[in-house]
Amino acid sequence: MLGPVDEVARSLLGCWVVTDRPDGRVALRLTEVEAYSGQGEDPASHAHRGPTPRAEIMFGPPGRLYVYFSYGVHWCANVVVGPAGRGSAVLMRAGEVVLGESLAHSRRPAARVARDLARGPARLTHALAIGPDDRGTDLLDPTSPVRLHAGRAPSGVSTGPRVGISVATELPWRFWETDAPSVSVFRAGGKPRRRVARQDGRS
DNA sequence: TATACGATTGGCT
DNA sequence: GCCAATCGTATAT
């Protein structure tokens, strides 16, 4: 969990994320991740402005879970990358469910096919039942209810720009297993920085 | 205290 | 393709 954040992100592909809950166990294999670098280095990162209350966990020890609330609706999860104090993390964007598929389905009734169970960062946390109570969990502790461990390496790795951001879009810090069906669809980020003026004056 | 905005998703046109 | 949902967080006042 040390080294340049993009290399760590790449190395997380194929790893398993396992959650144990009262209703059972779900495990998935990561097929898509994104790297977010630390304070002052990456304007798209929540750590960009330093250890604010929200981003504080990002500056802690590596291997912990950073969970944030997205669009007033969803929770998304990151793996904190070391060294402590730097603020780097890897967003878990998608995975293929390898254990507890029926349970994951019951948690995500909107998913019509298995491929969609964890296809997207908020879908992934829903399928694994990860939420705000899991903030700061040590993913490397085998007794944790949310754990990370080695899995089958990806057959091939593709890279490209990160999804849903409006700054630092030039960095190819999204990594996915080439041809994995569970990889989410690319959507460009929020506001464009510049907009071409329209002749009719409307925006 | 007030306000603007998202590391998204699902449903609808 | 478009857009509402829905509220924590950061920033301005």
PDB file of C-alpha atoms (C1' of nucleotides) in Angstrom:
ATOM      1  CA  MET A   1       0.000   0.000   0.000  1.00  0.00           C
ATOM      2  CA  LEU A   2       3.039   2.198  -0.507  1.00  0.00           C
ATOM      3  CA  GLY A   3       4.544   3.758  -3.616  1.00  0.00           C
ATOM      4  CA  PRO A   4       3.150   6.126  -6.229  1.00  0.00           C
ATOM      5  CA  VAL A   5      -0.636   6.195  -5.981  1.00  0.00           C
ATOM      6  CA  ASP A   6      -1.176   5.290  -9.631  1.00  0.00           C
ATOM      7  CA  GLU A   7       1.016   2.206  -9.278  1.00  0.00           C
ATOM      8  CA  VAL A   8      -0.823   1.161  -6.139  1.00  0.00           C
ATOM      9  CA  ALA A   9      -4.130   1.672  -7.929  1.00  0.00           C
ATOM     10  CA  ARG A  10      -3.021  -0.570 -10.767  1.00  0.00           C
ATOM     11  CA  SER A  11      -1.862  -3.223  -8.292  1.00  0.00           C
ATOM     12  CA  LEU A  12      -5.273  -3.255  -6.600  1.00  0.00           C
ATOM     13  CA  LEU A  13      -6.970  -4.530  -9.752  1.00  0.00           C
ATOM     14  CA  GLY A  14      -7.896  -8.173  -9.269  1.00  0.00           C
ATOM     15  CA  CYS A  15      -7.800  -7.930  -5.469  1.00  0.00           C
ATOM     16  CA  TRP A  16     -10.799  -9.092  -3.473  1.00  0.00           C
ATOM     17  CA  VAL A  17     -12.907  -6.925  -1.211  1.00  0.00           C
ATOM     18  CA  VAL A  18     -14.855  -8.948   1.343  1.00  0.00           C
ATOM     19  CA  THR A  19     -17.563  -7.714   3.712  1.00  0.00           C
ATOM     20  CA  ASP A  20     -19.099  -9.681   6.567  1.00  0.00           C
ATOM     21  CA  ARG A  21     -22.498  -8.470   7.718  1.00  0.00           C
ATOM     22  CA  PRO A  22     -25.305  -9.878   9.840  1.00  0.00           C
ATOM     23  CA  ASP A  23     -27.097 -10.914   6.664  1.00  0.00           C
ATOM     24  CA  GLY A  24     -24.063 -12.649   5.192  1.00  0.00           C
ATOM     25  CA  ARG A  25     -20.852 -12.341   3.245  1.00  0.00           C
ATOM     26  CA  VAL A  26     -20.279 -10.713  -0.127  1.00  0.00           C
ATOM     27  CA  ALA A  27     -16.945 -10.696  -1.924  1.00  0.00           C
ATOM     28  CA  LEU A  28     -15.968  -9.077  -5.183  1.00  0.00           C
ATOM     29  CA  ARG A  29     -12.921  -8.818  -7.375  1.00  0.00           C
ATOM     30  CA  LEU A  30     -11.898  -5.269  -8.294  1.00  0.00           C
ATOM     31  CA  THR A  31     -12.041  -4.548 -12.024  1.00  0.00           C
ATOM     32  CA  GLU A  32     -11.880  -0.734 -12.015  1.00  0.00           C
ATOM     33  CA  VAL A  33     -10.141   1.825  -9.779  1.00  0.00           C
ATOM     34  CA  GLU A  34      -9.026   5.448  -9.844  1.00  0.00           C
ATOM     35  CA  ALA A  35      -6.006   7.103  -8.216  1.00  0.00           C
ATOM     36  CA  TYR A  36      -6.326  10.377  -6.296  1.00  0.00           C
ATOM     37  CA  SER A  37      -3.123  11.990  -5.161  1.00  0.00           C
ATOM     38  CA  GLY A  38      -2.526  14.072  -2.083  1.00  0.00           C
ATOM     39  CA  GLN A  39      -2.590  17.603  -0.799  1.00  0.00           C
ATOM     40  CA  GLY A  40      -1.665  20.252  -3.323  1.00  0.00           C
ATOM     41  CA  GLU A  41      -0.892  17.691  -6.029  1.00  0.00           C
ATOM     42  CA  ASP A  42      -4.269  16.766  -7.473  1.00  0.00           C
ATOM     43  CA  PRO A  43      -7.081  19.350  -7.671  1.00  0.00           C
ATOM     44  CA  ALA A  44      -9.625  16.576  -8.239  1.00  0.00           C
ATOM     45  CA  SER A  45      -8.783  14.919  -4.921  1.00  0.00           C
ATOM     46  CA  HIS A  46     -10.733  15.473  -1.707  1.00  0.00           C
ATOM     47  CA  ALA A  47      -7.301  15.792  -0.080  1.00  0.00           C
ATOM     48  CA  HIS A  48      -6.376  18.735  -2.277  1.00  0.00           C
ATOM     49  CA  ARG A  49      -7.160  21.330   0.405  1.00  0.00           C
ATOM     50  CA  GLY A  50      -5.515  19.424   3.216  1.00  0.00           C
ATOM     51  CA  PRO A  51      -6.846  17.333   6.098  1.00  0.00           C
ATOM     52  CA  THR A  52     -10.341  18.818   6.396  1.00  0.00           C
ATOM     53  CA  PRO A  53     -12.771  16.889   8.660  1.00  0.00           C
ATOM     54  CA  ARG A  54     -14.047  14.932   5.671  1.00  0.00           C
ATOM     55  CA  ALA A  55     -10.646  14.092   4.198  1.00  0.00           C
ATOM     56  CA  GLU A  56      -8.837  13.522   7.483  1.00  0.00           C
ATOM     57  CA  ILE A  57      -8.796   9.731   7.094  1.00  0.00           C
ATOM     58  CA  MET A  58      -6.979  10.115   3.772  1.00  0.00           C
ATOM     59  CA  PHE A  59      -4.012  11.516   5.697  1.00  0.00           C
ATOM     60  CA  GLY A  60      -3.907   8.635   8.151  1.00  0.00           C
ATOM     61  CA  PRO A  61      -2.166   5.272   7.860  1.00  0.00           C
ATOM     62  CA  PRO A  62      -2.428   3.346   4.583  1.00  0.00           C
ATOM     63  CA  GLY A  63      -4.829   0.457   4.150  1.00  0.00           C
ATOM     64  CA  ARG A  64      -7.739   2.221   5.852  1.00  0.00           C
ATOM     65  CA  LEU A  65     -11.134   2.827   4.308  1.00  0.00           C
ATOM     66  CA  TYR A  66     -12.085   6.361   3.290  1.00  0.00           C
ATOM     67  CA  VAL A  67     -15.846   6.670   2.726  1.00  0.00           C
ATOM     68  CA  TYR A  68     -17.517   9.804   1.411  1.00  0.00           C
ATOM     69  CA  PHE A  69     -21.084  10.906   0.702  1.00  0.00           C
ATOM     70  CA  SER A  70     -21.783  11.635  -2.931  1.00  0.00           C
ATOM     71  CA  TYR A  71     -24.494  13.820  -4.443  1.00  0.00           C
ATOM     72  CA  GLY A  72     -26.568  13.650  -1.246  1.00  0.00           C
ATOM     73  CA  VAL A  73     -27.498  10.103  -2.160  1.00  0.00           C
ATOM     74  CA  HIS A  74     -24.657   7.604  -2.301  1.00  0.00           C
ATOM     75  CA  TRP A  75     -21.622   6.419  -0.369  1.00  0.00           C
ATOM     76  CA  CYS A  76     -18.366   5.706  -2.193  1.00  0.00           C
ATOM     77  CA  ALA A  77     -15.254   3.997  -0.843  1.00  0.00           C
ATOM     78  CA  ASN A  78     -11.499   4.465  -1.190  1.00  0.00           C
ATOM     79  CA  VAL A  79      -8.402   2.625  -0.025  1.00  0.00           C
ATOM     80  CA  VAL A  80      -6.002   5.030   1.681  1.00  0.00           C
ATOM     81  CA  VAL A  81      -2.509   4.863   0.210  1.00  0.00           C
ATOM     82  CA  GLY A  82       0.614   5.701   2.176  1.00  0.00           C
ATOM     83  CA  PRO A  83       2.678   7.191   3.413  1.00  0.00           C
ATOM     84  CA  ALA A  84       0.638   8.718   6.248  1.00  0.00           C
ATOM     85  CA  GLY A  85       0.371  12.474   5.916  1.00  0.00           C
ATOM     86  CA  ARG A  86       0.300  12.501   2.137  1.00  0.00           C
ATOM     87  CA  GLY A  87      -3.446  12.151   1.506  1.00  0.00           C
ATOM     88  CA  SER A  88      -3.441   9.744  -1.438  1.00  0.00           C
ATOM     89  CA  ALA A  89      -6.248   7.237  -1.990  1.00  0.00           C
ATOM     90  CA  VAL A  90      -7.683   4.854  -4.562  1.00  0.00           C
ATOM     91  CA  LEU A  91     -11.382   4.954  -5.396  1.00  0.00           C
ATOM     92  CA  MET A  92     -12.924   1.523  -5.910  1.00  0.00           C
ATOM     93  CA  ARG A  93     -15.109   2.028  -8.958  1.00  0.00           C
ATOM     94  CA  ALA A  94     -16.283  -1.448  -9.960  1.00  0.00           C
ATOM     95  CA  GLY A  95     -15.926  -5.150  -9.345  1.00  0.00           C
ATOM     96  CA  GLU A  96     -17.337  -8.542 -10.213  1.00  0.00           C
ATOM     97  CA  VAL A  97     -19.159 -10.331  -7.423  1.00  0.00           C
ATOM     98  CA  VAL A  98     -17.493 -13.665  -6.689  1.00  0.00           C
ATOM     99  CA  LEU A  99     -19.250 -14.635  -3.465  1.00  0.00           C
ATOM    100  CA  GLY A 100     -22.746 -13.942  -2.124  1.00  0.00           C
ATOM    101  CA  GLU A 101     -24.275 -13.017  -5.434  1.00  0.00           C
ATOM    102  CA  SER A 102     -27.866 -13.630  -4.308  1.00  0.00           C
ATOM    103  CA  LEU A 103     -27.317 -11.426  -1.233  1.00  0.00           C
ATOM    104  CA  ALA A 104     -25.786  -8.696  -3.390  1.00  0.00           C
ATOM    105  CA  HIS A 105     -28.814  -8.967  -5.671  1.00  0.00           C
ATOM    106  CA  SER A 106     -31.204  -8.513  -2.757  1.00  0.00           C
ATOM    107  CA  ARG A 107     -29.284  -5.365  -1.764  1.00  0.00           C
ATOM    108  CA  ARG A 108     -29.345  -4.042  -5.338  1.00  0.00           C
ATOM    109  CA  PRO A 109     -32.730  -4.914  -6.811  1.00  0.00           C
ATOM    110  CA  ALA A 110     -32.192  -2.367  -9.582  1.00  0.00           C
ATOM    111  CA  ALA A 111     -29.421  -4.545 -11.016  1.00  0.00           C
ATOM    112  CA  ARG A 112     -31.032  -6.760 -13.628  1.00  0.00           C
ATOM    113  CA  VAL A 113     -27.897  -8.775 -14.382  1.00  0.00           C
ATOM    114  CA  ALA A 114     -24.916  -9.877 -12.277  1.00  0.00           C
ATOM    115  CA  ARG A 115     -22.593  -7.624 -14.249  1.00  0.00           C
ATOM    116  CA  ASP A 116     -24.389  -4.558 -12.860  1.00  0.00           C
ATOM    117  CA  LEU A 117     -24.228  -5.536  -9.176  1.00  0.00           C
ATOM    118  CA  ALA A 118     -21.034  -3.540  -8.516  1.00  0.00           C
ATOM    119  CA  ARG A 119     -20.630  -1.669 -11.799  1.00  0.00           C
ATOM    120  CA  GLY A 120     -19.948   1.850 -10.484  1.00  0.00           C
ATOM    121  CA  PRO A 121     -18.538   3.228  -7.214  1.00  0.00           C
ATOM    122  CA  ALA A 122     -21.849   3.681  -5.378  1.00  0.00           C
ATOM    123  CA  ARG A 123     -23.224   0.412  -6.713  1.00  0.00           C
ATOM    124  CA  LEU A 124     -20.100  -1.302  -5.386  1.00  0.00           C
ATOM    125  CA  THR A 125     -20.627   0.066  -1.872  1.00  0.00           C
ATOM    126  CA  HIS A 126     -24.329  -0.859  -2.006  1.00  0.00           C
ATOM    127  CA  ALA A 127     -23.534  -4.425  -3.022  1.00  0.00           C
ATOM    128  CA  LEU A 128     -20.967  -4.711  -0.214  1.00  0.00           C
ATOM    129  CA  ALA A 129     -23.186  -2.831   2.280  1.00  0.00           C
ATOM    130  CA  ILE A 130     -20.404  -0.320   2.954  1.00  0.00           C
ATOM    131  CA  GLY A 131     -21.528   2.911   4.597  1.00  0.00           C
ATOM    132  CA  PRO A 132     -20.471   5.715   6.950  1.00  0.00           C
ATOM    133  CA  ASP A 133     -20.015   3.312   9.869  1.00  0.00           C
ATOM    134  CA  ASP A 134     -17.102   1.744   7.995  1.00  0.00           C
ATOM    135  CA  ARG A 135     -15.008   4.897   7.842  1.00  0.00           C
ATOM    136  CA  GLY A 136     -11.473   4.219   9.005  1.00  0.00           C
ATOM    137  CA  THR A 137     -11.756   0.420   8.912  1.00  0.00           C
ATOM    138  CA  ASP A 138      -8.382  -1.320   8.601  1.00  0.00           C
ATOM    139  CA  LEU A 139      -8.757  -3.252   5.357  1.00  0.00           C
ATOM    140  CA  LEU A 140      -5.559  -5.206   5.972  1.00  0.00           C
ATOM    141  CA  ASP A 141      -6.708  -6.651   9.314  1.00  0.00           C
ATOM    142  CA  PRO A 142      -8.087 -10.157   8.702  1.00  0.00           C
ATOM    143  CA  THR A 143     -10.581  -9.692  11.528  1.00  0.00           C
ATOM    144  CA  SER A 144     -12.125  -6.534  10.045  1.00  0.00           C
ATOM    145  CA  PRO A 145     -15.691  -6.737   8.692  1.00  0.00           C
ATOM    146  CA  VAL A 146     -14.374  -5.122   5.507  1.00  0.00           C
ATOM    147  CA  ARG A 147     -11.166  -6.619   4.164  1.00  0.00           C
ATOM    148  CA  LEU A 148      -8.889  -6.573   1.167  1.00  0.00           C
ATOM    149  CA  HIS A 149      -6.763  -9.462  -0.007  1.00  0.00           C
ATOM    150  CA  ALA A 150      -4.871 -10.692  -3.023  1.00  0.00           C
ATOM    151  CA  GLY A 151      -6.748 -12.211  -5.930  1.00  0.00           C
ATOM    152  CA  ARG A 152      -6.258 -13.264  -9.526  1.00  0.00           C
ATOM    153  CA  ALA A 153      -4.230 -10.672 -11.427  1.00  0.00           C
ATOM    154  CA  PRO A 154      -6.026  -8.946 -14.304  1.00  0.00           C
ATOM    155  CA  SER A 155      -5.548 -10.414 -17.765  1.00  0.00           C
ATOM    156  CA  GLY A 156      -4.831  -6.942 -19.126  1.00  0.00           C
ATOM    157  CA  VAL A 157      -4.965  -3.367 -17.821  1.00  0.00           C
ATOM    158  CA  SER A 158      -6.301  -0.301 -19.643  1.00  0.00           C
ATOM    159  CA  THR A 159      -5.931   3.308 -18.528  1.00  0.00           C
ATOM    160  CA  GLY A 160      -7.773   6.528 -19.233  1.00  0.00           C
ATOM    161  CA  PRO A 161      -9.071   9.759 -17.699  1.00  0.00           C
ATOM    162  CA  ARG A 162     -10.996   9.643 -14.432  1.00  0.00           C
ATOM    163  CA  VAL A 163     -14.782   9.715 -14.465  1.00  0.00           C
ATOM    164  CA  GLY A 164     -17.024  12.539 -13.304  1.00  0.00           C
ATOM    165  CA  ILE A 165     -14.417  15.193 -12.543  1.00  0.00           C
ATOM    166  CA  SER A 166     -14.044  18.641 -14.093  1.00  0.00           C
ATOM    167  CA  VAL A 167     -10.394  19.354 -13.239  1.00  0.00           C
ATOM    168  CA  ALA A 168      -7.164  17.439 -13.863  1.00  0.00           C
ATOM    169  CA  THR A 169      -8.994  15.523 -16.569  1.00  0.00           C
ATOM    170  CA  GLU A 170      -5.739  15.013 -18.455  1.00  0.00           C
ATOM    171  CA  LEU A 171      -4.325  12.530 -15.945  1.00  0.00           C
ATOM    172  CA  PRO A 172      -4.839   8.902 -17.087  1.00  0.00           C
ATOM    173  CA  TRP A 173      -5.459   7.719 -13.551  1.00  0.00           C
ATOM    174  CA  ARG A 174      -8.393   5.421 -14.141  1.00  0.00           C
ATOM    175  CA  PHE A 175      -7.378   1.783 -14.421  1.00  0.00           C
ATOM    176  CA  TRP A 176      -9.551  -1.127 -15.435  1.00  0.00           C
ATOM    177  CA  GLU A 177      -9.242  -4.725 -16.424  1.00  0.00           C
ATOM    178  CA  THR A 178      -9.372  -4.730 -20.186  1.00  0.00           C
ATOM    179  CA  ASP A 179     -12.649  -6.143 -21.491  1.00  0.00           C
ATOM    180  CA  ALA A 180     -14.071  -6.770 -18.005  1.00  0.00           C
ATOM    181  CA  PRO A 181     -17.894  -6.634 -18.358  1.00  0.00           C
ATOM    182  CA  SER A 182     -18.321  -4.970 -14.944  1.00  0.00           C
ATOM    183  CA  VAL A 183     -16.306  -1.851 -15.847  1.00  0.00           C
ATOM    184  CA  SER A 184     -18.479   1.258 -15.595  1.00  0.00           C
ATOM    185  CA  VAL A 185     -19.277   3.501 -18.526  1.00  0.00           C
ATOM    186  CA  PHE A 186     -17.270   6.701 -18.916  1.00  0.00           C
ATOM    187  CA  ARG A 187     -19.134   9.910 -18.153  1.00  0.00           C
ATOM    188  CA  ALA A 188     -17.474  13.286 -18.419  1.00  0.00           C
ATOM    189  CA  GLY A 189     -17.446  15.436 -15.302  1.00  0.00           C
ATOM    190  CA  GLY A 190     -19.606  18.346 -14.115  1.00  0.00           C
ATOM    191  CA  LYS A 191     -19.062  21.846 -15.331  1.00  0.00           C
ATOM    192  CA  PRO A 192     -16.820  22.464 -18.294  1.00  0.00           C
ATOM    193  CA  ARG A 193     -14.218  25.062 -17.472  1.00  0.00           C
ATOM    194  CA  ARG A 194     -14.812  26.972 -20.647  1.00  0.00           C
ATOM    195  CA  ARG A 195     -17.910  27.066 -22.744  1.00  0.00           C
ATOM    196  CA  VAL A 196     -18.094  28.076 -26.364  1.00  0.00           C
ATOM    197  CA  ALA A 197     -20.359  31.091 -26.779  1.00  0.00           C
ATOM    198  CA  ARG A 198     -23.568  30.342 -28.604  1.00  0.00           C
ATOM    199  CA  GLN A 199     -24.865  32.635 -31.318  1.00  0.00           C
ATOM    200  CA  ASP A 200     -28.408  32.593 -29.966  1.00  0.00           C
ATOM    201  CA  GLY A 201     -27.164  33.857 -26.595  1.00  0.00           C
ATOM    202  CA  ARG A 202     -28.628  30.997 -24.605  1.00  0.00           C
ATOM    203  CA  SER A 203     -26.417  29.023 -22.275  1.00  0.00           C
TER     204      SER A 203
ATOM    205  C1'  DT B   1     -25.972  31.734   8.736  1.00  0.00           C
ATOM    206  C1'  DA B   2     -26.340  31.269   3.598  1.00  0.00           C
ATOM    207  C1'  DT B   3     -25.234  29.304  -0.652  1.00  0.00           C
ATOM    208  C1'  DA B   4     -23.354  26.479  -4.449  1.00  0.00           C
ATOM    209  C1'  DC B   5     -21.873  22.203  -5.781  1.00  0.00           C
ATOM    210  C1'  DG B   6     -20.629  17.467  -6.274  1.00  0.00           C
ATOM    211  C1'  DA B   7     -15.090  11.163  -7.424  1.00  0.00           C
ATOM    212  C1'  DT B   8     -23.531   9.104  -8.965  1.00  0.00           C
ATOM    213  C1'  DT B   9     -27.482   6.624 -10.128  1.00  0.00           C
ATOM    214  C1'  DG B  10     -31.918   5.204 -12.073  1.00  0.00           C
ATOM    215  C1'  DG B  11     -35.826   6.366 -14.508  1.00  0.00           C
ATOM    216  C1'  DC B  12     -37.760   8.531 -18.294  1.00  0.00           C
ATOM    217  C1'  DT B  13     -37.956  10.791 -23.195  1.00  0.00           C
TER     218       DT B  13
ATOM    219  C1'  DG C   1     -29.629  11.867 -24.026  1.00  0.00           C
ATOM    220  C1'  DC C   2     -31.720  14.413 -20.057  1.00  0.00           C
ATOM    221  C1'  DC C   3     -32.653  15.262 -15.318  1.00  0.00           C
ATOM    222  C1'  DA C   4     -34.263  14.863 -10.425  1.00  0.00           C
ATOM    223  C1'  DA C   5     -32.971  13.132  -6.017  1.00  0.00           C
ATOM    224  C1'  DT C   6     -30.917  14.957  -1.669  1.00  0.00           C
ATOM    225  C1'  DC C   7     -27.503  16.630   1.785  1.00  0.00           C
ATOM    226  C1'  DG C   8     -22.598  16.876   3.525  1.00  0.00           C
ATOM    227  C1'  DT C   9     -18.884  19.847   2.737  1.00  0.00           C
ATOM    228  C1'  DA C  10     -16.459  23.857   1.621  1.00  0.00           C
ATOM    229  C1'  DT C  11     -16.569  28.557   1.097  1.00  0.00           C
ATOM    230  C1'  DA C  12     -18.403  33.090   1.222  1.00  0.00           C
ATOM    231  C1'  DT C  13     -20.742  36.617   3.902  1.00  0.00           C
TER     232       DT C  13
END
